[in-house]
Amino acid sequence: MNLPKLTGWLLALPGLIFVTLCLVLPLARTLREGGVTLDVWRDPYFQGRLAWTLTQAAVTAGVAALIGVPLSFLLSRFEVRGKALFLRLLLLPFVTPTLVAVLGLSALLGPQGWVTRLTGVDLSDTPALLVLGNLFFNVPVLVRLSYAGFARVPGNVVGAARSLGAPWWRAALGVALPLALPGVLAGVVLVFLYSALSFGLPLALGGERFATLEVEIYTLTALQLRLSEASALIVGQLGFTLLATWAYVALSRGGVGVPSGGLPRARGGARAALLGLGGVVALVCFAPLVAVALRGVLGTSGFTLGYWQGVLADPDTPLLLWNTVRFGLMALAGATLLGGLYALGAWRAGSRALDLVSLLPLMVSPVSLAVGYLLAYPVLAATLPMLIAAYTLLAWPLVVRSLLPALRAIPPRLFEAARSLGASRSAAFRSVTVPLAFPALRGGGALALATVLGEFGATLVLTRPEWATLSTGLYERLGRPGERNLGEACALATALLVLATLAFTLLDGGEGEVT
Amino acid sequence: MRGTLTVLAALAVASAASAQTTLTVITHDSFDVDKKLLTAFETQNRAKVRFIKGGDAGELLNRLILTRRAPIADVVYGLDNSLLPRARQAGILQPYKSPLLSRVPAAYRLGDDGLLNTVDYGFVALNYDRAWFEKNGVALPKSLDDLKSPAYAKLTVVQSPATSSPGLAFLLATVNHYGEAGAWQWWRAARQGGMKVTRGWSDAYYKDFTRNGGKYPIVLSYASSPAAEVFYADGFNPAKLPAQPPTANLFLPGSTYTQLEGVGILKGTKQAALARKFVDFMLSAPVQTDIPTRMWIYPAVKGTPMNPVFTFAQEPQASSVKADIAANPQRLVDAWVTQVLRAR
């Protein structure tokens, strides 16, 4: 093994240890406790669940690609006012707790929803609502990913096609798309993975009819304690997610180049397409959030600030805010440190295995991990280090996935040029590598923070009342009947979104990519 | 990484060092008690009480069973009569009968072995949206048989017995009412008739119930929910209660279930004396008075004063579920899953 490779592995070592302790060991412990017997897979019921899981994920990935790919191409080629803000706001669905997304969707598309009443089309109790929910969470992923892919296609290549007389869409399909295809496909695979493994959404929106495998694993593990059946499902699920992830890692290695500056303004057909597609994405991703914010200020007799007053008057609210910020920052620090080192390591080692490992936390069912934590670390079960470790585990891959492609996209010649001009290794690293990779680190950090703010790692760890966050606070309210509870939950959700927007503004320039 | 590890180690040591005088109480997620009462208990006993939220009551029990060799708490609150048989079988509890149990009516005590001391009770029951039934001029159903007919099944949303504790309670009530074979027939007919089965209470109540934007005016909830609806209504004024709650109970014969929640001591505790004191604390008058409007349940100790808002909640005339049905709920859930859920 040559020196850069060895240094790479050494840099990745802390991350590897972390994944071993927080993921591999607990998961192995769960599987051992269950004792894997694959009989369950003979049951047509579970075969059906598998088929449905794959179908809804494929449909989501397909629709997301249809909307997201052309939009991100256009965004990457034209100067659009408010582009950075739009890309930044696209992170908001990441922060949105599942039940809030569900409330927003049903305020719009439920049987008495605003859209339903306008159009007369009732989507409730159909799988359409689940797919829409999936799109809400995943179109942003795809847009940001393929935007990054297209942005790396050198502008003069597309420009040459255009000056030879090709309309923008011909240039897009014939020139840009083939070049950006690996990145775009990687995005599609990631959306597929996210949708196949999402848990909260099918749990709340799918009812009993549209339960996915992940939901079945949850039921068998947490509620019925039938660990051997659950283990069989976990292993089966790991099988197909590994396949998908392998494809993803292979695809996402392509795409080298530096983003070009100085973009033209969109005109004519391109402008119309931008507005149309942007509108659709905004509708899918922001309308449910607006609906929730509205529900936080609409009482039974019209506009009211009562729910907000209730939230502000609650003596627990400062604690919720403080915990949300505190845990967010702690996990962000952990994820940035571990993820930053790991990405550097994986880049220098150039190892596909290291690449794959960083995706593990996205592939493993959190519920089965939770059981593993209890079995492997009972003493740490309800301790703060465990909680922060769980948050970090969820946030870590996003930093790695964001940083890696940026590091790979840095032309090696730049570094060599700095060296030949007399810069030392570390000086060249500081003045070339760091500035070029820094935006990606910021973007990854924003995404990592978003994960923590929204989806509480509490699913992995036993929580304590004094650890209540904005999201647990709103879940608690949604556990009791009464319109004030619903209203205050929506107000808390709005507060969470505002907080997240602030954090993203500080962290993310909007150009951060995640692959 | 080294920094992180040092911090982790320091935190672990710190939590271990303070553990000597700490009583760890694991509860379900809905647990809530006035902090002032708790502080008084801590001062009185020169101890710290640490609460752990262990999920839904069913999840809580499973977590305790999984960790029974290295118990993660000293006391558990929130296991109920439908979970007690499994807790007993798993041998996770050690007996203690609080002297205060004498003030709990015999009918509400959880067995003679003292594994769980009843703290409170509640009723899982169907609720309906008053406004919907008035506006649509539909008569209320009178029996569970009515409810399975498409006319009413399409109006009803309940939770799955496999994933939700009210769902399980409702399953036990129907099995008690119809017998097993009859219950499966009822469930299958009701599902074919259009009854919706959701995974959990929140999505049934806040997504599918007509009152919150759904299309089902009958929802499986608790008998105290109408009172909570009044308490948490916009502009609630304790001095000027409304004439009627917006929702009401639908006590169809055989549809209600009495839930008895208890507190018990976990086997392997090193704080047995303190744990016993905590059990007594949960049954003490101040805590009993505090419970109803925090968790929307009835205090177990007889004669505890109640918030006036509870006039909007009724206690059903429920015959309790037969002992053999409550003895092995898991078997019934498994049967429900194969006989009803997966039957096509």
mmCIF file with all atom_site columns, N, CA and C in Angstrom, chain A residues 88-98 137 140 144 194 324 327-329 331-332 335 391 394-396 398-399 442-457 471 496-497 499-501 503-504 507-508 514:
data_model
loop_
_atom_site.group_PDB
_atom_site.id
_atom_site.type_symbol
_atom_site.label_atom_id
_atom_site.label_alt_id
_atom_site.label_comp_id
_atom_site.label_asym_id
_atom_site.label_entity_id
_atom_site.label_seq_id
_atom_site.pdbx_PDB_ins_code
_atom_site.Cartn_x
_atom_site.Cartn_y
_atom_site.Cartn_z
_atom_site.occupancy
_atom_site.B_iso_or_equiv
_atom_site.pdbx_formal_charge
_atom_site.auth_seq_id
_atom_site.auth_comp_id
_atom_site.auth_asym_id
_atom_site.auth_atom_id
_atom_site.pdbx_PDB_model_num
ATOM 1   N N  . ARG A 1 88  ? -31.600 26.659 -0.743 1.00 0.00 ? 88  ARG A N  1
ATOM 2   C CA . ARG A 1 88  ? -31.442 26.569 0.703  1.00 0.00 ? 88  ARG A CA 1
ATOM 3   C C  . ARG A 1 88  ? -32.758 26.155 1.350  1.00 0.00 ? 88  ARG A C  1
ATOM 4   N N  . LEU A 1 89  ? -33.842 26.760 0.889  1.00 0.00 ? 89  LEU A N  1
ATOM 5   C CA . LEU A 1 89  ? -35.152 26.423 1.462  1.00 0.00 ? 89  LEU A CA 1
ATOM 6   C C  . LEU A 1 89  ? -35.529 24.974 1.171  1.00 0.00 ? 89  LEU A C  1
ATOM 7   N N  . LEU A 1 90  ? -34.945 24.440 0.076  1.00 0.00 ? 90  LEU A N  1
ATOM 8   C CA . LEU A 1 90  ? -35.232 23.041 -0.246 1.00 0.00 ? 90  LEU A CA 1
ATOM 9   C C  . LEU A 1 90  ? -34.735 22.097 0.844  1.00 0.00 ? 90  LEU A C  1
ATOM 10  N N  . LEU A 1 91  ? -33.923 22.617 1.766  1.00 0.00 ? 91  LEU A N  1
ATOM 11  C CA . LEU A 1 91  ? -33.479 21.775 2.880  1.00 0.00 ? 91  LEU A CA 1
ATOM 12  C C  . LEU A 1 91  ? -34.571 21.625 3.935  1.00 0.00 ? 91  LEU A C  1
ATOM 13  N N  . LEU A 1 92  ? -35.566 22.513 3.888  1.00 0.00 ? 92  LEU A N  1
ATOM 14  C CA . LEU A 1 92  ? -36.573 22.491 4.952  1.00 0.00 ? 92  LEU A CA 1
ATOM 15  C C  . LEU A 1 92  ? -37.314 21.151 5.084  1.00 0.00 ? 92  LEU A C  1
ATOM 16  N N  . PRO A 1 93  ? -37.718 20.531 3.966  1.00 0.00 ? 93  PRO A N  1
ATOM 17  C CA . PRO A 1 93  ? -38.387 19.231 4.147  1.00 0.00 ? 93  PRO A CA 1
ATOM 18  C C  . PRO A 1 93  ? -37.553 18.242 4.970  1.00 0.00 ? 93  PRO A C  1
ATOM 19  N N  . PHE A 1 94  ? -36.221 18.344 4.862  1.00 0.00 ? 94  PHE A N  1
ATOM 20  C CA . PHE A 1 94  ? -35.342 17.485 5.658  1.00 0.00 ? 94  PHE A CA 1
ATOM 21  C C  . PHE A 1 94  ? -35.597 17.621 7.154  1.00 0.00 ? 94  PHE A C  1
ATOM 22  N N  . VAL A 1 95  ? -35.914 18.831 7.584  1.00 0.00 ? 95  VAL A N  1
ATOM 23  C CA . VAL A 1 95  ? -36.082 19.116 9.005  1.00 0.00 ? 95  VAL A CA 1
ATOM 24  C C  . VAL A 1 95  ? -37.471 18.747 9.480  1.00 0.00 ? 95  VAL A C  1
ATOM 25  N N  . THR A 1 96  ? -38.385 18.624 8.544  1.00 0.00 ? 96  THR A N  1
ATOM 26  C CA . THR A 1 96  ? -39.782 18.506 8.939  1.00 0.00 ? 96  THR A CA 1
ATOM 27  C C  . THR A 1 96  ? -40.058 17.160 9.581  1.00 0.00 ? 96  THR A C  1
ATOM 28  N N  . PRO A 1 97  ? -40.517 17.142 10.833 1.00 0.00 ? 97  PRO A N  1
ATOM 29  C CA . PRO A 1 97  ? -40.893 15.873 11.436 1.00 0.00 ? 97  PRO A CA 1
ATOM 30  C C  . PRO A 1 97  ? -42.025 15.236 10.628 1.00 0.00 ? 97  PRO A C  1
ATOM 31  N N  . THR A 1 98  ? -41.982 13.911 10.525 1.00 0.00 ? 98  THR A N  1
ATOM 32  C CA . THR A 1 98  ? -42.916 13.222 9.653  1.00 0.00 ? 98  THR A CA 1
ATOM 33  C C  . THR A 1 98  ? -44.363 13.601 9.916  1.00 0.00 ? 98  THR A C  1
ATOM 34  N N  . PHE A 1 137 ? -40.311 14.814 0.700  1.00 0.00 ? 137 PHE A N  1
ATOM 35  C CA . PHE A 1 137 ? -39.018 14.648 1.362  1.00 0.00 ? 137 PHE A CA 1
ATOM 36  C C  . PHE A 1 137 ? -37.866 14.469 0.358  1.00 0.00 ? 137 PHE A C  1
ATOM 37  N N  . PRO A 1 140 ? -36.290 17.433 -3.058 1.00 0.00 ? 140 PRO A N  1
ATOM 38  C CA . PRO A 1 140 ? -35.162 18.298 -2.727 1.00 0.00 ? 140 PRO A CA 1
ATOM 39  C C  . PRO A 1 140 ? -33.809 17.592 -2.869 1.00 0.00 ? 140 PRO A C  1
ATOM 40  N N  . ARG A 1 144 ? -31.003 18.985 -5.540 1.00 0.00 ? 144 ARG A N  1
ATOM 41  C CA . ARG A 1 144 ? -29.698 19.460 -5.094 1.00 0.00 ? 144 ARG A CA 1
ATOM 42  C C  . ARG A 1 144 ? -28.569 18.603 -5.665 1.00 0.00 ? 144 ARG A C  1
ATOM 43  N N  . TYR A 1 194 ? -33.931 6.179  -0.015 1.00 0.00 ? 194 TYR A N  1
ATOM 44  C CA . TYR A 1 194 ? -34.617 6.931  1.030  1.00 0.00 ? 194 TYR A CA 1
ATOM 45  C C  . TYR A 1 194 ? -36.096 6.529  1.095  1.00 0.00 ? 194 TYR A C  1
ATOM 46  N N  . THR A 1 324 ? -32.965 21.659 21.435 1.00 0.00 ? 324 THR A N  1
ATOM 47  C CA . THR A 1 324 ? -32.881 21.522 19.989 1.00 0.00 ? 324 THR A CA 1
ATOM 48  C C  . THR A 1 324 ? -31.566 22.115 19.482 1.00 0.00 ? 324 THR A C  1
ATOM 49  N N  . PHE A 1 327 ? -28.393 20.009 21.101 1.00 0.00 ? 327 PHE A N  1
ATOM 50  C CA . PHE A 1 327 ? -28.152 18.703 20.465 1.00 0.00 ? 327 PHE A CA 1
ATOM 51  C C  . PHE A 1 327 ? -27.725 18.883 19.019 1.00 0.00 ? 327 PHE A C  1
ATOM 52  N N  . GLY A 1 328 ? -28.344 19.859 18.362 1.00 0.00 ? 328 GLY A N  1
ATOM 53  C CA . GLY A 1 328 ? -27.997 20.128 16.970 1.00 0.00 ? 328 GLY A CA 1
ATOM 54  C C  . GLY A 1 328 ? -26.524 20.462 16.842 1.00 0.00 ? 328 GLY A C  1
ATOM 55  N N  . LEU A 1 329 ? -26.058 21.359 17.706 1.00 0.00 ? 329 LEU A N  1
ATOM 56  C CA . LEU A 1 329 ? -24.657 21.780 17.612 1.00 0.00 ? 329 LEU A CA 1
ATOM 57  C C  . LEU A 1 329 ? -23.714 20.647 17.983 1.00 0.00 ? 329 LEU A C  1
ATOM 58  N N  . ALA A 1 331 ? -24.184 17.397 17.729 1.00 0.00 ? 331 ALA A N  1
ATOM 59  C CA . ALA A 1 331 ? -24.134 16.403 16.659 1.00 0.00 ? 331 ALA A CA 1
ATOM 60  C C  . ALA A 1 331 ? -23.422 16.975 15.445 1.00 0.00 ? 331 ALA A C  1
ATOM 61  N N  . LEU A 1 332 ? -23.652 18.268 15.198 1.00 0.00 ? 332 LEU A N  1
ATOM 62  C CA . LEU A 1 332 ? -22.989 18.907 14.058 1.00 0.00 ? 332 LEU A CA 1
ATOM 63  C C  . LEU A 1 332 ? -21.478 18.844 14.235 1.00 0.00 ? 332 LEU A C  1
ATOM 64  N N  . ALA A 1 335 ? -20.391 15.219 13.777 1.00 0.00 ? 335 ALA A N  1
ATOM 65  C CA . ALA A 1 335 ? -20.518 14.767 12.393 1.00 0.00 ? 335 ALA A CA 1
ATOM 66  C C  . ALA A 1 335 ? -19.500 15.462 11.497 1.00 0.00 ? 335 ALA A C  1
ATOM 67  N N  . TYR A 1 391 ? -27.438 10.723 17.265 1.00 0.00 ? 391 TYR A N  1
ATOM 68  C CA . TYR A 1 391 ? -27.623 11.868 16.368 1.00 0.00 ? 391 TYR A CA 1
ATOM 69  C C  . TYR A 1 391 ? -26.473 11.949 15.372 1.00 0.00 ? 391 TYR A C  1
ATOM 70  N N  . LEU A 1 394 ? -26.680 9.536  12.542 1.00 0.00 ? 394 LEU A N  1
ATOM 71  C CA . LEU A 1 394 ? -27.630 9.898  11.497 1.00 0.00 ? 394 LEU A CA 1
ATOM 72  C C  . LEU A 1 394 ? -27.100 11.044 10.636 1.00 0.00 ? 394 LEU A C  1
ATOM 73  N N  . ALA A 1 395 ? -26.293 11.920 11.243 1.00 0.00 ? 395 ALA A N  1
ATOM 74  C CA . ALA A 1 395 ? -25.864 13.126 10.536 1.00 0.00 ? 395 ALA A CA 1
ATOM 75  C C  . ALA A 1 395 ? -24.564 12.921 9.759  1.00 0.00 ? 395 ALA A C  1
ATOM 76  N N  . TRP A 1 396 ? -23.745 12.017 10.242 1.00 0.00 ? 396 TRP A N  1
ATOM 77  C CA . TRP A 1 396 ? -22.412 11.787 9.713  1.00 0.00 ? 396 TRP A CA 1
ATOM 78  C C  . TRP A 1 396 ? -22.364 11.493 8.217  1.00 0.00 ? 396 TRP A C  1
ATOM 79  N N  . LEU A 1 398 ? -24.177 12.409 5.862  1.00 0.00 ? 398 LEU A N  1
ATOM 80  C CA . LEU A 1 398 ? -24.497 13.547 5.013  1.00 0.00 ? 398 LEU A CA 1
ATOM 81  C C  . LEU A 1 398 ? -23.284 14.451 4.826  1.00 0.00 ? 398 LEU A C  1
ATOM 82  N N  . VAL A 1 399 ? -22.463 14.564 5.869  1.00 0.00 ? 399 VAL A N  1
ATOM 83  C CA . VAL A 1 399 ? -21.239 15.349 5.735  1.00 0.00 ? 399 VAL A CA 1
ATOM 84  C C  . VAL A 1 399 ? -20.289 14.650 4.761  1.00 0.00 ? 399 VAL A C  1
ATOM 85  N N  . ARG A 1 442 ? -19.823 23.077 4.292  1.00 0.00 ? 442 ARG A N  1
ATOM 86  C CA . ARG A 1 442 ? -20.911 23.881 4.842  1.00 0.00 ? 442 ARG A CA 1
ATOM 87  C C  . ARG A 1 442 ? -22.266 23.297 4.461  1.00 0.00 ? 442 ARG A C  1
ATOM 88  N N  . GLY A 1 443 ? -22.391 22.898 3.203  1.00 0.00 ? 443 GLY A N  1
ATOM 89  C CA . GLY A 1 443 ? -23.659 22.310 2.752  1.00 0.00 ? 443 GLY A CA 1
ATOM 90  C C  . GLY A 1 443 ? -23.956 21.026 3.501  1.00 0.00 ? 443 GLY A C  1
ATOM 91  N N  . GLY A 1 444 ? -22.930 20.194 3.642  1.00 0.00 ? 444 GLY A N  1
ATOM 92  C CA . GLY A 1 444 ? -23.121 18.939 4.367  1.00 0.00 ? 444 GLY A CA 1
ATOM 93  C C  . GLY A 1 444 ? -23.484 19.187 5.810  1.00 0.00 ? 444 GLY A C  1
ATOM 94  N N  . GLY A 1 445 ? -22.824 20.183 6.407  1.00 0.00 ? 445 GLY A N  1
ATOM 95  C CA . GLY A 1 445 ? -23.129 20.544 7.782  1.00 0.00 ? 445 GLY A CA 1
ATOM 96  C C  . GLY A 1 445 ? -24.587 20.954 7.926  1.00 0.00 ? 445 GLY A C  1
ATOM 97  N N  . ALA A 1 446 ? -25.064 21.739 6.977  1.00 0.00 ? 446 ALA A N  1
ATOM 98  C CA . ALA A 1 446 ? -26.459 22.181 7.029  1.00 0.00 ? 446 ALA A CA 1
ATOM 99  C C  . ALA A 1 446 ? -27.405 20.992 6.986  1.00 0.00 ? 446 ALA A C  1
ATOM 100 N N  . LEU A 1 447 ? -27.111 20.055 6.078  1.00 0.00 ? 447 LEU A N  1
ATOM 101 C CA . LEU A 1 447 ? -27.959 18.871 5.977  1.00 0.00 ? 447 LEU A CA 1
ATOM 102 C C  . LEU A 1 447 ? -27.892 18.028 7.243  1.00 0.00 ? 447 LEU A C  1
ATOM 103 N N  . ALA A 1 448 ? -26.686 17.917 7.771  1.00 0.00 ? 448 ALA A N  1
ATOM 104 C CA . ALA A 1 448 ? -26.515 17.138 8.996  1.00 0.00 ? 448 ALA A CA 1
ATOM 105 C C  . ALA A 1 448 ? -27.327 17.752 10.126 1.00 0.00 ? 448 ALA A C  1
ATOM 106 N N  . LEU A 1 449 ? -27.250 19.058 10.233 1.00 0.00 ? 449 LEU A N  1
ATOM 107 C CA . LEU A 1 449 ? -27.998 19.753 11.267 1.00 0.00 ? 449 LEU A CA 1
ATOM 108 C C  . LEU A 1 449 ? -29.500 19.541 11.072 1.00 0.00 ? 449 LEU A C  1
ATOM 109 N N  . ALA A 1 450 ? -29.907 19.590 9.807  1.00 0.00 ? 450 ALA A N  1
ATOM 110 C CA . ALA A 1 450 ? -31.322 19.418 9.503  1.00 0.00 ? 450 ALA A CA 1
ATOM 111 C C  . ALA A 1 450 ? -31.835 18.076 9.998  1.00 0.00 ? 450 ALA A C  1
ATOM 112 N N  . THR A 1 451 ? -31.046 17.030 9.763  1.00 0.00 ? 451 THR A N  1
ATOM 113 C CA . THR A 1 451 ? -31.456 15.700 10.211 1.00 0.00 ? 451 THR A CA 1
ATOM 114 C C  . THR A 1 451 ? -31.690 15.688 11.707 1.00 0.00 ? 451 THR A C  1
ATOM 115 N N  . VAL A 1 452 ? -30.787 16.342 12.413 1.00 0.00 ? 452 VAL A N  1
ATOM 116 C CA . VAL A 1 452 ? -30.855 16.307 13.863 1.00 0.00 ? 452 VAL A CA 1
ATOM 117 C C  . VAL A 1 452 ? -32.026 17.139 14.373 1.00 0.00 ? 452 VAL A C  1
ATOM 118 N N  . LEU A 1 453 ? -32.222 18.308 13.777 1.00 0.00 ? 453 LEU A N  1
ATOM 119 C CA . LEU A 1 453 ? -33.306 19.172 14.226 1.00 0.00 ? 453 LEU A CA 1
ATOM 120 C C  . LEU A 1 453 ? -34.653 18.482 14.070 1.00 0.00 ? 453 LEU A C  1
ATOM 121 N N  . GLY A 1 454 ? -34.813 17.781 12.975 1.00 0.00 ? 454 GLY A N  1
ATOM 122 C CA . GLY A 1 454 ? -36.124 17.229 12.674 1.00 0.00 ? 454 GLY A CA 1
ATOM 123 C C  . GLY A 1 454 ? -36.338 15.850 13.248 1.00 0.00 ? 454 GLY A C  1
ATOM 124 N N  . GLU A 1 455 ? -35.600 14.879 12.731 1.00 0.00 ? 455 GLU A N  1
ATOM 125 C CA . GLU A 1 455 ? -35.856 13.508 13.132 1.00 0.00 ? 455 GLU A CA 1
ATOM 126 C C  . GLU A 1 455 ? -35.045 13.233 14.378 1.00 0.00 ? 455 GLU A C  1
ATOM 127 N N  . PHE A 1 456 ? -35.685 13.194 15.521 1.00 0.00 ? 456 PHE A N  1
ATOM 128 C CA . PHE A 1 456 ? -34.929 13.040 16.751 1.00 0.00 ? 456 PHE A CA 1
ATOM 129 C C  . PHE A 1 456 ? -34.329 11.647 16.823 1.00 0.00 ? 456 PHE A C  1
ATOM 130 N N  . GLY A 1 457 ? -33.035 11.578 17.121 1.00 0.00 ? 457 GLY A N  1
ATOM 131 C CA . GLY A 1 457 ? -32.335 10.310 17.283 1.00 0.00 ? 457 GLY A CA 1
ATOM 132 C C  . GLY A 1 457 ? -32.940 9.503  18.405 1.00 0.00 ? 457 GLY A C  1
ATOM 133 N N  . SER A 1 471 ? -39.215 18.906 18.359 1.00 0.00 ? 471 SER A N  1
ATOM 134 C CA . SER A 1 471 ? -40.000 17.846 17.714 1.00 0.00 ? 471 SER A CA 1
ATOM 135 C C  . SER A 1 471 ? -40.663 16.921 18.731 1.00 0.00 ? 471 SER A C  1
ATOM 136 N N  . LEU A 1 496 ? -39.805 25.484 14.574 1.00 0.00 ? 496 LEU A N  1
ATOM 137 C CA . LEU A 1 496 ? -38.719 24.605 14.151 1.00 0.00 ? 496 LEU A CA 1
ATOM 138 C C  . LEU A 1 496 ? -38.237 24.979 12.746 1.00 0.00 ? 496 LEU A C  1
ATOM 139 N N  . LEU A 1 497 ? -39.201 25.265 11.851 1.00 0.00 ? 497 LEU A N  1
ATOM 140 C CA . LEU A 1 497 ? -38.839 25.615 10.479 1.00 0.00 ? 497 LEU A CA 1
ATOM 141 C C  . LEU A 1 497 ? -38.098 26.953 10.427 1.00 0.00 ? 497 LEU A C  1
ATOM 142 N N  . LEU A 1 499 ? -36.308 28.275 12.850 1.00 0.00 ? 499 LEU A N  1
ATOM 143 C CA . LEU A 1 499 ? -34.987 28.012 13.415 1.00 0.00 ? 499 LEU A CA 1
ATOM 144 C C  . LEU A 1 499 ? -34.079 27.362 12.384 1.00 0.00 ? 499 LEU A C  1
ATOM 145 N N  . ALA A 1 500 ? -34.628 26.394 11.661 1.00 0.00 ? 500 ALA A N  1
ATOM 146 C CA . ALA A 1 500 ? -33.850 25.682 10.651 1.00 0.00 ? 500 ALA A CA 1
ATOM 147 C C  . ALA A 1 500 ? -33.423 26.644 9.546  1.00 0.00 ? 500 ALA A C  1
ATOM 148 N N  . THR A 1 501 ? -34.349 27.512 9.101  1.00 0.00 ? 501 THR A N  1
ATOM 149 C CA . THR A 1 501 ? -34.004 28.463 8.046  1.00 0.00 ? 501 THR A CA 1
ATOM 150 C C  . THR A 1 501 ? -32.849 29.352 8.488  1.00 0.00 ? 501 THR A C  1
ATOM 151 N N  . ALA A 1 503 ? -30.550 28.610 10.699 1.00 0.00 ? 503 ALA A N  1
ATOM 152 C CA . ALA A 1 503 ? -29.330 27.803 10.743 1.00 0.00 ? 503 ALA A CA 1
ATOM 153 C C  . ALA A 1 503 ? -28.777 27.590 9.338  1.00 0.00 ? 503 ALA A C  1
ATOM 154 N N  . PHE A 1 504 ? -29.668 27.317 8.387  1.00 0.00 ? 504 PHE A N  1
ATOM 155 C CA . PHE A 1 504 ? -29.205 27.083 7.014  1.00 0.00 ? 504 PHE A CA 1
ATOM 156 C C  . PHE A 1 504 ? -28.599 28.345 6.422  1.00 0.00 ? 504 PHE A C  1
ATOM 157 N N  . LEU A 1 507 ? -25.188 28.456 7.694  1.00 0.00 ? 507 LEU A N  1
ATOM 158 C CA . LEU A 1 507 ? -24.291 27.363 7.318  1.00 0.00 ? 507 LEU A CA 1
ATOM 159 C C  . LEU A 1 507 ? -24.096 27.216 5.825  1.00 0.00 ? 507 LEU A C  1
ATOM 160 N N  . ASP A 1 508 ? -25.175 27.391 5.087  1.00 0.00 ? 508 ASP A N  1
ATOM 161 C CA . ASP A 1 508 ? -25.203 26.873 3.735  1.00 0.00 ? 508 ASP A CA 1
ATOM 162 C C  . ASP A 1 508 ? -25.367 28.007 2.738  1.00 0.00 ? 508 ASP A C  1
ATOM 163 N N  . VAL A 1 514 ? -25.039 17.064 -2.029 1.00 0.00 ? 514 VAL A N  1
ATOM 164 C CA . VAL A 1 514 ? -24.910 15.852 -1.253 1.00 0.00 ? 514 VAL A CA 1
ATOM 165 C C  . VAL A 1 514 ? -25.071 14.685 -2.196 1.00 0.00 ? 514 VAL A C  1
#
